[in-house]
Short mmCIF file of C-alpha atoms and ligand atoms in Angstrom, two decimals:
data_model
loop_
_atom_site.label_atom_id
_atom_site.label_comp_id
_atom_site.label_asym_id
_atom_site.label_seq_id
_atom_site.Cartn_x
_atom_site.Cartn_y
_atom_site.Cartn_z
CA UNK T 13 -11.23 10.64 -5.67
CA UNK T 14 -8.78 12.32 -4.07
CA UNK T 15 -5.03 12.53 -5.32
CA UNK T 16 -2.43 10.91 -4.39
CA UNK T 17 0.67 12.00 -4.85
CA UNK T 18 4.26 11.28 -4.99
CA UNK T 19 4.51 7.87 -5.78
CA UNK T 20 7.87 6.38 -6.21
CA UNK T 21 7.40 3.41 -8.10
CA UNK T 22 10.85 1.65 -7.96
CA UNK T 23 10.33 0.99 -4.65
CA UNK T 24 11.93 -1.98 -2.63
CA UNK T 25 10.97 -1.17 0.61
CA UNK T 26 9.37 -3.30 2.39
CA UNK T 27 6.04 -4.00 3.47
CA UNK T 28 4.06 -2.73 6.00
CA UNK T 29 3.02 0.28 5.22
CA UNK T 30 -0.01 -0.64 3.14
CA UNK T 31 -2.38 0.54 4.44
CA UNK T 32 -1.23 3.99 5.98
CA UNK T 33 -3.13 6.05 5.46
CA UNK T 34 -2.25 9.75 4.87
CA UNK T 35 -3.98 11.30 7.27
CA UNK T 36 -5.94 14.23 7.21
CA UNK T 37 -5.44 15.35 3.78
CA UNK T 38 -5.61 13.09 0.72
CA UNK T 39 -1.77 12.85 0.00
CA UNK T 40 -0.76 10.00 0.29
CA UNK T 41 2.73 9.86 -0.68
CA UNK T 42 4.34 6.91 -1.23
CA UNK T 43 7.38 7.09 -0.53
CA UNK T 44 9.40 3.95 -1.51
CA UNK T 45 8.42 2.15 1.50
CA UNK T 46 6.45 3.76 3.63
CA UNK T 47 3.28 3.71 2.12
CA UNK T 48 1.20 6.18 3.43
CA UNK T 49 -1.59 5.82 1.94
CA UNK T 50 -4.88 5.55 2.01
CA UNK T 51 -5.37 2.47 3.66
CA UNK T 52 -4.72 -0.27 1.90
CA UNK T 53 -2.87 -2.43 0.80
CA UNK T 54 -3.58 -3.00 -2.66
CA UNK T 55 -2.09 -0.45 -4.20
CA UNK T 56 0.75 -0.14 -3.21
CA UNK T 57 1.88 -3.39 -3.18
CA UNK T 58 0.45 -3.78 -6.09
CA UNK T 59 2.78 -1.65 -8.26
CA UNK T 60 6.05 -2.00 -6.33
CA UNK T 61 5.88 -4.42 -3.59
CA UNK T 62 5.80 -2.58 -1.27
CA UNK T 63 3.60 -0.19 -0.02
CA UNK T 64 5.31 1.86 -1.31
CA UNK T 65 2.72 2.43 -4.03
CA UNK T 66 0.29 3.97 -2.90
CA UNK T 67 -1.27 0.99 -1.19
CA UNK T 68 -4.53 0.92 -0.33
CA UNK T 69 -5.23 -1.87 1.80
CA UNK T 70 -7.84 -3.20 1.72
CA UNK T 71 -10.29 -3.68 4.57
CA UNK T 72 -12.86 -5.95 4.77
CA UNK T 73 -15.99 -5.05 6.49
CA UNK T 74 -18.06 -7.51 7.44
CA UNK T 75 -21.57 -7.00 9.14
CA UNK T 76 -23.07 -8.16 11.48
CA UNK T 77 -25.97 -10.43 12.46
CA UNK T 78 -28.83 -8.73 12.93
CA UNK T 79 -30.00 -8.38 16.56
CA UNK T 80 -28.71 -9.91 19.16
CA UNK T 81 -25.48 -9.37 19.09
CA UNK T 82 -23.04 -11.16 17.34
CA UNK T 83 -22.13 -13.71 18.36
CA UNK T 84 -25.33 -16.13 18.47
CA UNK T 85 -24.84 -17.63 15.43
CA UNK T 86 -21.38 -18.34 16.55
CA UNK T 87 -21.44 -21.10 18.31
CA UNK T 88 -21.89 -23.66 15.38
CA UNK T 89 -20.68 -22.06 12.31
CA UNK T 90 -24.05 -21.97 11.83
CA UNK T 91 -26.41 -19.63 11.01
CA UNK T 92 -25.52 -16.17 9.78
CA UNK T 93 -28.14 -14.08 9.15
CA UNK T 94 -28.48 -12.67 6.16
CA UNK T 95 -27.61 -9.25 6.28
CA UNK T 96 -29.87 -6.80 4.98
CA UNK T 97 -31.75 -8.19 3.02
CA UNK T 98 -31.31 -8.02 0.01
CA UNK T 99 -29.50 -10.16 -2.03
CA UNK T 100 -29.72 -13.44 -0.14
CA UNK T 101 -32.65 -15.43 -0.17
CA UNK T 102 -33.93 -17.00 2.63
CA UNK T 103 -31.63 -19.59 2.07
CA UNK T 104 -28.72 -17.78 2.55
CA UNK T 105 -29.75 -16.74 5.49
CA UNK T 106 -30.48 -19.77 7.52
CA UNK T 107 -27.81 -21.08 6.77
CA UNK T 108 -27.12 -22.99 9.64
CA UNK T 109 -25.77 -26.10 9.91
CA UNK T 110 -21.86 -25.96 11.06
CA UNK T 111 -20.94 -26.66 8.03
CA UNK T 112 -17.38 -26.59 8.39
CA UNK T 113 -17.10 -27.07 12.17
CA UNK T 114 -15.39 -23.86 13.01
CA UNK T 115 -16.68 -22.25 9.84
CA UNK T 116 -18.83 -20.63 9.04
CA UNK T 117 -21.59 -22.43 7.92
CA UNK T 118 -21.72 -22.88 4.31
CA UNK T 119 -24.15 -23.34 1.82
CA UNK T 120 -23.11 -21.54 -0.90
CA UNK T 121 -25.12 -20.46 -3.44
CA UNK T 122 -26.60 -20.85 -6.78
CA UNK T 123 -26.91 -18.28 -9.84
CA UNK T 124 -30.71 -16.44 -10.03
CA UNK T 125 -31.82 -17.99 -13.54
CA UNK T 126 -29.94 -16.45 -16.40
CA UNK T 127 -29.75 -13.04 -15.90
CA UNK T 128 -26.81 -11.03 -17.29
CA UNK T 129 -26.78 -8.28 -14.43
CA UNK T 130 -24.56 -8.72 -12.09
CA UNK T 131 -26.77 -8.11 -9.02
CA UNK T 132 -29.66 -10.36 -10.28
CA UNK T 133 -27.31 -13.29 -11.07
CA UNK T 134 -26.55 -13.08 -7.38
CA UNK T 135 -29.61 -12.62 -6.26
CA UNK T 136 -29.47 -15.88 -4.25
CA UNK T 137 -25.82 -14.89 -2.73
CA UNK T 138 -25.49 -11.71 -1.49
CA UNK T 139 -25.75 -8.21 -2.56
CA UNK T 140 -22.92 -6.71 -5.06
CA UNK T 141 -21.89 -3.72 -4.36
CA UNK T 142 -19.85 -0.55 -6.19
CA UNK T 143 -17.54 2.04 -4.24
CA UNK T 144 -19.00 5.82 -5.76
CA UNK T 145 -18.00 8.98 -5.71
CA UNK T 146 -19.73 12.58 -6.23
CA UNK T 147 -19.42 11.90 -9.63
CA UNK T 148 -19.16 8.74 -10.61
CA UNK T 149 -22.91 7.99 -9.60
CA UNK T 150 -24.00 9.86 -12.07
CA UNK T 151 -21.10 9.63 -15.06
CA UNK T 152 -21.95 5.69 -14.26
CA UNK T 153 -25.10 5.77 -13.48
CA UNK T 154 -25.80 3.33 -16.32
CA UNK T 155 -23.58 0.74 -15.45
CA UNK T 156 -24.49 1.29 -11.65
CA UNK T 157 -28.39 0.80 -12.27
CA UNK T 158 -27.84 -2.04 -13.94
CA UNK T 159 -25.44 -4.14 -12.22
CA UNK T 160 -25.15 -3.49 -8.68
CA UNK T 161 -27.58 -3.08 -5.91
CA UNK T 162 -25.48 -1.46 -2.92
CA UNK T 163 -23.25 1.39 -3.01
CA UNK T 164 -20.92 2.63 -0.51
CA UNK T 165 -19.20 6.63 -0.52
CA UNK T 166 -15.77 5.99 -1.66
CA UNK T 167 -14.81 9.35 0.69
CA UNK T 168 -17.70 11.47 1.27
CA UNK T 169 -18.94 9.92 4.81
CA UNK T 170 -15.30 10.24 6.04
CA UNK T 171 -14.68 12.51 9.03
CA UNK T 172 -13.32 15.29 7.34
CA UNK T 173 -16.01 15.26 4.54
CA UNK T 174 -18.86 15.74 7.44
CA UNK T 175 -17.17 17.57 9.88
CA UNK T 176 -14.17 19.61 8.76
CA UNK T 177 -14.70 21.92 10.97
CA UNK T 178 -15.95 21.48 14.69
CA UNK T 179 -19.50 20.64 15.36
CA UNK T 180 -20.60 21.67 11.34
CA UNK T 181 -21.26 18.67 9.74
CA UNK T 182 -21.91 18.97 6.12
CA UNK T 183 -23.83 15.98 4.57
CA UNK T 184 -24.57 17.51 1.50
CA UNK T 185 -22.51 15.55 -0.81
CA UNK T 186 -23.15 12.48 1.01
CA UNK T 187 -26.83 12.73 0.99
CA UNK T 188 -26.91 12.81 -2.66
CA UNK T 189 -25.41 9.76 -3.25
CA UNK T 190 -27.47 8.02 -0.66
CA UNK T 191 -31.17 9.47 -2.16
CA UNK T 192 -29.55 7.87 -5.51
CA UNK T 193 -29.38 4.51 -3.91
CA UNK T 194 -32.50 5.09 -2.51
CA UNK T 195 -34.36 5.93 -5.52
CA UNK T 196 -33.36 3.53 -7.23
CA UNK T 197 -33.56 0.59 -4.63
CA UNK T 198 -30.21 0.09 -3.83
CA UNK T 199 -28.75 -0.55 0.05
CA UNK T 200 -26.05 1.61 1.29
CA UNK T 201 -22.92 0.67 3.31
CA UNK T 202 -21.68 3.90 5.40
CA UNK T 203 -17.56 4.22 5.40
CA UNK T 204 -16.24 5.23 7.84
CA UNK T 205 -16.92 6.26 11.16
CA UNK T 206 -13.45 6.28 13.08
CA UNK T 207 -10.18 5.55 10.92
CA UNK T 208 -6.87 7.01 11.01
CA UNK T 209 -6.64 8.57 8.35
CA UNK T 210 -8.63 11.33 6.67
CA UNK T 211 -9.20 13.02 9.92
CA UNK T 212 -9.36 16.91 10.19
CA UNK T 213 -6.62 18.40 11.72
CA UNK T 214 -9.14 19.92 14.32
CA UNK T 215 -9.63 16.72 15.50
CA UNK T 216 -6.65 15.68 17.84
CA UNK T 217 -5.54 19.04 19.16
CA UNK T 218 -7.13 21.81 21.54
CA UNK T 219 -5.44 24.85 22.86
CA UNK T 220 -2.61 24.08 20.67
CA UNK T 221 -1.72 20.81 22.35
CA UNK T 222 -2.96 17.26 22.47
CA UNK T 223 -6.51 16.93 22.73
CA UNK T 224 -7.08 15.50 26.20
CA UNK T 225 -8.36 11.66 26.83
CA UNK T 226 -11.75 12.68 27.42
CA UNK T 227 -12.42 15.84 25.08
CA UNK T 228 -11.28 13.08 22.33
CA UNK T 229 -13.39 10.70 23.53
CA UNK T 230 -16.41 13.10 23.70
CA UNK T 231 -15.82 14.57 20.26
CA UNK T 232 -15.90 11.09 19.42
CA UNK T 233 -19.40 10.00 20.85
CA UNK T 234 -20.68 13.56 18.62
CA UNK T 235 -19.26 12.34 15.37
CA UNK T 236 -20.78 9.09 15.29
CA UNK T 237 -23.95 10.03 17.25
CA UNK T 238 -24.51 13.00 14.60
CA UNK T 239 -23.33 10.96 11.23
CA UNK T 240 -25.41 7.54 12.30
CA UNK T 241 -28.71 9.40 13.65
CA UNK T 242 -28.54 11.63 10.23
CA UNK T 243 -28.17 8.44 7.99
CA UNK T 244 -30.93 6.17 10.36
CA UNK T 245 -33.17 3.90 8.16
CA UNK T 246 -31.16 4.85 5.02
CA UNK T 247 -27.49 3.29 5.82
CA UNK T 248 -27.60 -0.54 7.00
CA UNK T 249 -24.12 -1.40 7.67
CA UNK T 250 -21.52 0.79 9.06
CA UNK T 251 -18.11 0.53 8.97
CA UNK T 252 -17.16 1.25 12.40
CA UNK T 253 -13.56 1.34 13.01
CA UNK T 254 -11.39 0.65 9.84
CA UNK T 255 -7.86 -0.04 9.80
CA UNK T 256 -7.15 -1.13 13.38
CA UNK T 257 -4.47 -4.43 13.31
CA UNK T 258 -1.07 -3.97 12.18
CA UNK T 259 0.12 -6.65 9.91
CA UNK T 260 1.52 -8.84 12.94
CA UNK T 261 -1.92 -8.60 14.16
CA UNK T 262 -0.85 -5.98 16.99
CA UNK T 263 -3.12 -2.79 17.19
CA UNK T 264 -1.87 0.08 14.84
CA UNK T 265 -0.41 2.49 17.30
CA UNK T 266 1.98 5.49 17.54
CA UNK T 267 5.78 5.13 16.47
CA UNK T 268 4.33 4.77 12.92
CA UNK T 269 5.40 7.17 10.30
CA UNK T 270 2.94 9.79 9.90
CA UNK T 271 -0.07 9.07 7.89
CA UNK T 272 0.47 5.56 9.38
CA UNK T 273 -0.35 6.05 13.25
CA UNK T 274 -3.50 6.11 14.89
CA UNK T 275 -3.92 8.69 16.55
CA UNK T 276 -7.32 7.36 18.39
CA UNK T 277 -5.01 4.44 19.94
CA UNK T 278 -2.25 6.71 21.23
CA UNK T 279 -4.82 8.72 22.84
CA UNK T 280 -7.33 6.64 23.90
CA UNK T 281 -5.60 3.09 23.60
CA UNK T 282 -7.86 0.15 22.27
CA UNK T 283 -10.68 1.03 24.27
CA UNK T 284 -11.59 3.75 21.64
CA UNK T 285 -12.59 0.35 19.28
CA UNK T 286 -15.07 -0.51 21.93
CA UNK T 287 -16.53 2.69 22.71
CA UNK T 288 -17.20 3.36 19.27
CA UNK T 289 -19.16 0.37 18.30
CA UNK T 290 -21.48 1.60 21.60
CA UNK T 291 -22.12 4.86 20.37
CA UNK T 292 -23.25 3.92 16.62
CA UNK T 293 -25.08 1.08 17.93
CA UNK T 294 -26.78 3.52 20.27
CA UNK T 295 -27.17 6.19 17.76
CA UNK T 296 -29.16 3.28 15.21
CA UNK T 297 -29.45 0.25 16.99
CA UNK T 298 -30.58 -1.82 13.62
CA UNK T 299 -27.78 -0.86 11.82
CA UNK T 300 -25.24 -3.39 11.21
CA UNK T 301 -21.74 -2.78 12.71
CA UNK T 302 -18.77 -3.93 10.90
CA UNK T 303 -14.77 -3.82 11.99
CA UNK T 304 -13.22 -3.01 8.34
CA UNK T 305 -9.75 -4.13 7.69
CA UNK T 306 -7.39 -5.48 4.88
CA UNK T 307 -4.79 -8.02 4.39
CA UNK T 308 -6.91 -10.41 6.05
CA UNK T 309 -4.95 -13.20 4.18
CA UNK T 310 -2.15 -12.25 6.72
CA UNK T 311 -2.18 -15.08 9.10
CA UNK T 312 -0.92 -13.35 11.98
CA UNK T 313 -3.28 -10.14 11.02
CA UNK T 314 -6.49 -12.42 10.76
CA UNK T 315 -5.47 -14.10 13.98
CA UNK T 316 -4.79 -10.29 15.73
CA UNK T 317 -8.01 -9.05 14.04
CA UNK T 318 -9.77 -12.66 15.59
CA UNK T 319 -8.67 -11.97 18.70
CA UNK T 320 -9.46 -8.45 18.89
CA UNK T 321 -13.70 -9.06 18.19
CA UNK T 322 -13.93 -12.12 20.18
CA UNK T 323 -12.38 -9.47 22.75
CA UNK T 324 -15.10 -7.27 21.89
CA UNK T 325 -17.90 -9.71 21.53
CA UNK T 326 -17.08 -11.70 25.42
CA UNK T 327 -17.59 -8.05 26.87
CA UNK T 328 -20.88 -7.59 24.60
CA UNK T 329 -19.74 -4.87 22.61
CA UNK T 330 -22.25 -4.71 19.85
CA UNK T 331 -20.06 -6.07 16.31
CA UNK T 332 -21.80 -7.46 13.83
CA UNK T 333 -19.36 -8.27 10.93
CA UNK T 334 -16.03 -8.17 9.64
CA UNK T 335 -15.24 -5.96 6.31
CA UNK T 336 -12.95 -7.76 4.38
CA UNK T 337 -11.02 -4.88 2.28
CA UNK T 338 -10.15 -7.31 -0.62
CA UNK T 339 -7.78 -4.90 -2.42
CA UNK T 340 -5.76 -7.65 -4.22
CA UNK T 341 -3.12 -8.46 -7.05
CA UNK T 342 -3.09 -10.26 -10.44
CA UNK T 343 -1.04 -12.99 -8.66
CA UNK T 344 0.62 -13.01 -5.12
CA UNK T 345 3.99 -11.79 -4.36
CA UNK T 346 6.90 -14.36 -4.46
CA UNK T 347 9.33 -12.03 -2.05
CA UNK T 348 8.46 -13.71 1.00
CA UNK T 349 8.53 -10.57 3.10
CA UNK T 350 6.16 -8.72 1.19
CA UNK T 351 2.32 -8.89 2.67
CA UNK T 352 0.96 -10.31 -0.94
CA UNK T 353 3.14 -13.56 -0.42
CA UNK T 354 0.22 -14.36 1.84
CA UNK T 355 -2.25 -13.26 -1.02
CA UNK T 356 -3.73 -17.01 -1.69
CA UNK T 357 -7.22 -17.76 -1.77
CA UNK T 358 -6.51 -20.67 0.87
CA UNK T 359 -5.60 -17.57 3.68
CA UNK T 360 -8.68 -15.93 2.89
CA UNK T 361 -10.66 -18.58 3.07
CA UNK T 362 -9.09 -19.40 6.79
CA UNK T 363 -9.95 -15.87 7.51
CA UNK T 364 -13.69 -16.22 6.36
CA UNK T 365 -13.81 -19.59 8.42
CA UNK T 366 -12.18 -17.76 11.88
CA UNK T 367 -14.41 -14.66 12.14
CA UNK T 368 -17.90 -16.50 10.59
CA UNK T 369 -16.65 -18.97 13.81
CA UNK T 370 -17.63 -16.34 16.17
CA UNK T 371 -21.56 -15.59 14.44
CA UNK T 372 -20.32 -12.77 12.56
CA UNK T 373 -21.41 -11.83 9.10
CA UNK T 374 -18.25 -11.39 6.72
CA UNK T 375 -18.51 -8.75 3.69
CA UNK T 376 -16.28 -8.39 0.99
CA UNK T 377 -16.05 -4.27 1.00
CA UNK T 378 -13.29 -2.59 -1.30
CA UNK T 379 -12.46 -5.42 -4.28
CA UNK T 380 -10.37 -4.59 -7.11
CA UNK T 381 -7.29 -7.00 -8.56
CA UNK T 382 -4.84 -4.92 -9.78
CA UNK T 383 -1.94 -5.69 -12.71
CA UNK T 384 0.68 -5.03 -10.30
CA UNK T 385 2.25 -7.68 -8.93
CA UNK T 386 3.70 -6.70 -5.42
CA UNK T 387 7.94 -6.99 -4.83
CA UNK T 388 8.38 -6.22 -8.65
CA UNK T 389 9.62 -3.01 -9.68
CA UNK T 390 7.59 -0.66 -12.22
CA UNK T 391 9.01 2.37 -13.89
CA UNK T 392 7.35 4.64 -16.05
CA UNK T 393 8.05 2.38 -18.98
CA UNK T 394 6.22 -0.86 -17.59
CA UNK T 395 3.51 0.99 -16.50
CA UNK T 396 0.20 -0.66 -17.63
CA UNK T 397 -1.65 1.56 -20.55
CA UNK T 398 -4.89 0.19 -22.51
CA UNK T 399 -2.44 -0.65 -25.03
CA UNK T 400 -0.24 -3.61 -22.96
CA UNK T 401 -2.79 -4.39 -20.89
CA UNK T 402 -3.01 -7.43 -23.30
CA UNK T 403 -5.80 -10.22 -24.16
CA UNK T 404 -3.82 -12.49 -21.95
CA UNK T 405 -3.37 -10.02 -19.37
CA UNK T 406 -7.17 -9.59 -19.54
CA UNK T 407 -7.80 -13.30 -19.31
CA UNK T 408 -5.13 -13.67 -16.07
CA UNK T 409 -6.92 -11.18 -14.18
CA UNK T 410 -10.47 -12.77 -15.12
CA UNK T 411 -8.84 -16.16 -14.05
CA UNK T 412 -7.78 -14.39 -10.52
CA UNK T 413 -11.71 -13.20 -10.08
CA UNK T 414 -12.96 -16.27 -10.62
CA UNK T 415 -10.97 -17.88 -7.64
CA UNK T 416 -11.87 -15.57 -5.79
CA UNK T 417 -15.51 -15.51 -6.55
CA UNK T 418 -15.46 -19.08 -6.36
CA UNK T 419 -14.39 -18.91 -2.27
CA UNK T 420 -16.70 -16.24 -1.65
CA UNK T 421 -19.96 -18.42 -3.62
CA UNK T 422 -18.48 -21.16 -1.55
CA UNK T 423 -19.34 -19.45 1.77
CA UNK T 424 -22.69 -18.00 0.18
CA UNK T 425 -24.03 -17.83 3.40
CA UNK T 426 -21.37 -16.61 5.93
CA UNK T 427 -20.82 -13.62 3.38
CA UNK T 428 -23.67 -10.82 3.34
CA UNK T 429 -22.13 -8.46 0.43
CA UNK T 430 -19.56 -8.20 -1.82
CA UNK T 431 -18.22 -4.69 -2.88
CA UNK T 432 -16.00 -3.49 -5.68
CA UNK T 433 -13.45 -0.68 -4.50
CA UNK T 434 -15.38 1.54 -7.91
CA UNK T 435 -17.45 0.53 -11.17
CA UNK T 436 -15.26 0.72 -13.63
CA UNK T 437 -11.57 1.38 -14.98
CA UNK T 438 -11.49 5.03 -16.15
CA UNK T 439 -12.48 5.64 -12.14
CA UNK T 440 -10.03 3.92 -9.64
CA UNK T 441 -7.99 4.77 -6.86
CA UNK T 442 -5.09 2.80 -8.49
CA UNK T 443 -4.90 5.12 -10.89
CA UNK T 444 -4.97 8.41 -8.86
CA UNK T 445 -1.00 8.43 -8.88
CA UNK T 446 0.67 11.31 -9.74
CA UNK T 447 2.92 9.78 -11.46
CA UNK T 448 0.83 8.53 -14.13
CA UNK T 449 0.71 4.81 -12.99
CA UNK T 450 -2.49 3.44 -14.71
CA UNK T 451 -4.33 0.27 -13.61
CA UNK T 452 -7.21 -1.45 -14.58
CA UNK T 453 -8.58 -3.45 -11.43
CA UNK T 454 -12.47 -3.16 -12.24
CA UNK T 455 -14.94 -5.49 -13.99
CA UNK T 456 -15.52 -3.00 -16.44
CA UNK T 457 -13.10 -1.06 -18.74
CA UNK T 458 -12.55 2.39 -19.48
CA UNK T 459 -15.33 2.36 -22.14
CA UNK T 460 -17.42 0.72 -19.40
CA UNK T 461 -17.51 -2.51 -21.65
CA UNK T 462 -17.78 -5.84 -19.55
CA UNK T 463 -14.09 -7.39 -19.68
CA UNK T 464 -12.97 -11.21 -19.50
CA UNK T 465 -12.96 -10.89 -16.04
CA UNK T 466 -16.85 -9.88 -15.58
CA UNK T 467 -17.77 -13.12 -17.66
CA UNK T 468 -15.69 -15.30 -14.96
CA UNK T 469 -17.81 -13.87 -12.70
CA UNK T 470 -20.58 -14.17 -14.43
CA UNK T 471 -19.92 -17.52 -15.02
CA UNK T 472 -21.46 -20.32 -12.49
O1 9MR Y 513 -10.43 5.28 -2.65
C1 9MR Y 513 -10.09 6.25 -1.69
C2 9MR Y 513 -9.25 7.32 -2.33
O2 9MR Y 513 -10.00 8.05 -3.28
C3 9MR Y 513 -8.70 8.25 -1.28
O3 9MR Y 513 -7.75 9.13 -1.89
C4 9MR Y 513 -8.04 7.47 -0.18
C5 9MR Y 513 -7.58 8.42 0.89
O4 9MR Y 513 -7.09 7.79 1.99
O5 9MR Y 513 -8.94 6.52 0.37
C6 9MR Y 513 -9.34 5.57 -0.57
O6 9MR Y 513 -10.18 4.59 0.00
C7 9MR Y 513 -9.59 3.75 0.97
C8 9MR Y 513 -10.66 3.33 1.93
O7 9MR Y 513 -11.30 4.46 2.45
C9 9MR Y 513 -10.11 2.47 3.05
N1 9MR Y 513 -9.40 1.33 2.51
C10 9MR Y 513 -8.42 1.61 1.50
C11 9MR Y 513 -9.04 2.44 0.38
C12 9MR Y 513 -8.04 2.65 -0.75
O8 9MR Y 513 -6.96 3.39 -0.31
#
């Protein structure tokens, strides 16, 4: 995991700045507001309300149909297709029947007999997933073997992992995680092709200037056309573009505080969204394509990030799903200008409903609940440590899964994957702050014992 540093925890600031990434290197610093971290919201808002703390935000990648382009199973809320195979049974995957008029359609889905692994038990839903790392596969291997059956690279497929330096990609790490999952019969997820952050600095200069429209866009085509050919047959869903849609559903541009901007839009412009979806598809055209975002419970955002595929899918641009980053909060905010006062099940499930509405497959991709609550101020002495992260505590945060599990059971057959954001609590981003802010978001604890909150989710 990389490190993030500088958090300032008392911080007021406001919002937005979840999900900023720090670009190019791994320092995020969150700086009382301006959040520039990774990506997501959760973090940050989790500690301090506001970004501030290192959010992560979480993005949400959902996948797409298979074939045809998204889109078919659109018209009636209908059908998804199941999306890789995996975890949903045929059932899931018919689906079908406009449920919910808009919605997508839903049949939920039923536990897989009595089995007390995680992945079996939702066997008949979709496949559960588990963010890794270079090490964690193997320090977790245990708990990974036996309870999930998908893994994504928490940051080893990310553009400056494979290509730090022009035109030498370096797949090494990356590959051993993936013959893991494939010796031992799991599906892989590939994060992600084009993002804003974690970019090397190569990457957006030439000759010591800008990097011109079209040397961008051609450096561009190579990345993806390099990373999806090498992966063909052993990745199924991509995460395409991550991190597009500003909170107020307008697309993340320039006059952002560094870390924050997208450099591909002020280049480019939106048209770089498009053009990458046609180069992965054409570099693996069975590969599912997802748009990965967070704070989907954001009504404006999920209406921005709505309007932005149905964009893409009326011009035929090849998206399959939405990736729903899922990097949430033991409860929601209650300052009404922070991003987790929108944090209610009820948003999400409005979000699930609008994007199944146009055919497209909807995964869960980064999940984690942390003890922060967003808008309250943490200091080094309210900091969460095993020792106060009480019974009670423990049995709040199980009760926040289990809502949540119980919307994403209840559209069993929109959503093709669910995906925790790591395995277990001694290995979280949350916790990468320099400043020593712990957190606990995981179904497992820092022993790798199954907490309260794995039985609520366990439990249906
Ligand atoms: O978990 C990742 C962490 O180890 C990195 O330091 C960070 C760098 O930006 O990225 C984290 O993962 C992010 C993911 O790639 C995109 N959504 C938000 C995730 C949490 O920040």
């Amino acid at each position: 995991m990389g490190l993030l540093t500088g958090l300032l925890w008392s911080c007021t600031s406001s919002t937005s700045g979840p999900d900023a990434a720090a670009s190019g290197t791994e320092s995020t610093v969150q700086t009382g507001g301006s959040s520039t971290s990774a990506g997501g919201d959760a973090g940050g808002d989790a500690a301090g309300g506001s970004a501030a703390q290192g959010g992560a935000g979480a993005a949400d990648p959902s996948g797409g149909t298979g074939g045809s382009g998204a889109g078919d199973s659109a018209a009636g809320g209908g059908n998804q297709t199941n999306a890789g195979g995996s975890g949903g049974t045929d059932d899931a995957t018919s689906g079908g029947t406009g449920g919910e008029g808009t919605g997508g359609a839903d049949t939920g889905c039923t536990p897989n007999g009595d089995s007390q692994n995680l992945a079996e038990r939702y066997a008949n839903c979709f496949p559960i997933g588990a963010a890794v790392d270079s090490q964690s596969y193997t320090t977790h291997a245990a708990l990974l073997k036996a309870h999930f059956n998908s893994v994504t690279a928490e940051n080893e497929m990310k553009f400056e992992s494979l290509q730090r330096t022009e035109g030498n990609f370096s797949y090494d790490a990356a590959d051993r995680i993936v013959n893991f999952a494939v010796a031992n019969n799991m599906k892989v997820r590939g994060h992600a092709l084009v993002w804003h952050s974690q970019n090397p600095s190569w990457l957006f200069s030439s000759g010591g200037g800008a990097v011109s429209k079209q040397v961008l866009l051609s450096r561009m085509k190579n990345h993806i056309s390099n990373v999806v050919r090498h992966f063909k047959g052993k990745i199924y869903a991509w995460d395409v573009v991550n991190e597009a849609i500003m909170e107020d559903g307008s697309y993340r541009g320039g006059n952002l505080p560094d870390g924050q901007n997208s450099r591909w839009y002020e280049i480019l412009g939106e048209s770089y969204i498009a053009e990458a979806f046609k180069y992965a598809h054409e570099a693996d055209p069975d590969a599912k394509l997802f748009y990965n975002d967070f704070y989907n419970y954001i009504p404006a955002k999920q209406q921005g990030i709505y309007n932005m595929l149905k964009g893409l899918l009326d011009q035929g641009v090849p998206v399959h799903g939405v990736g729903l980053q899922a990097h949430f909060n033991i409860e929601p905010s209650t300052v009404t200008t922070n991003q987790a006062y929108h944090q209610h099940v009820a948003n999400l499930e409005e979000a699930i409903k609008l994007y199944s509405s146009l055919g497209l497959e909807v995964q869960v991709t980064e999940l984690d609940i942390s003890l922060y609550i967003p808008g309250v101020t943490y200091n080094p002495s309210t900091f969460y440590t095993t020792a106060t992260f009480t019974d009670d505590l423990k049995a709040k945060q199980a009760a926040r899964y289990r809502e949540f599990f119980e919307l994403f059971r209840k559209y069993g057959s929109a959503i093709t994957g669910v995906t925790f954001w790591g395995i277990a609590d001694d290995n979280t981003w949350l916790s990468e702050f320099s400043s020593g802010r712990k957190d606990f978001p995981l179904l497992f604890d820092v022993d790798h014992r199954p907490k309260p909150a794995f039985d609520a989710v366990m439990d249906f």
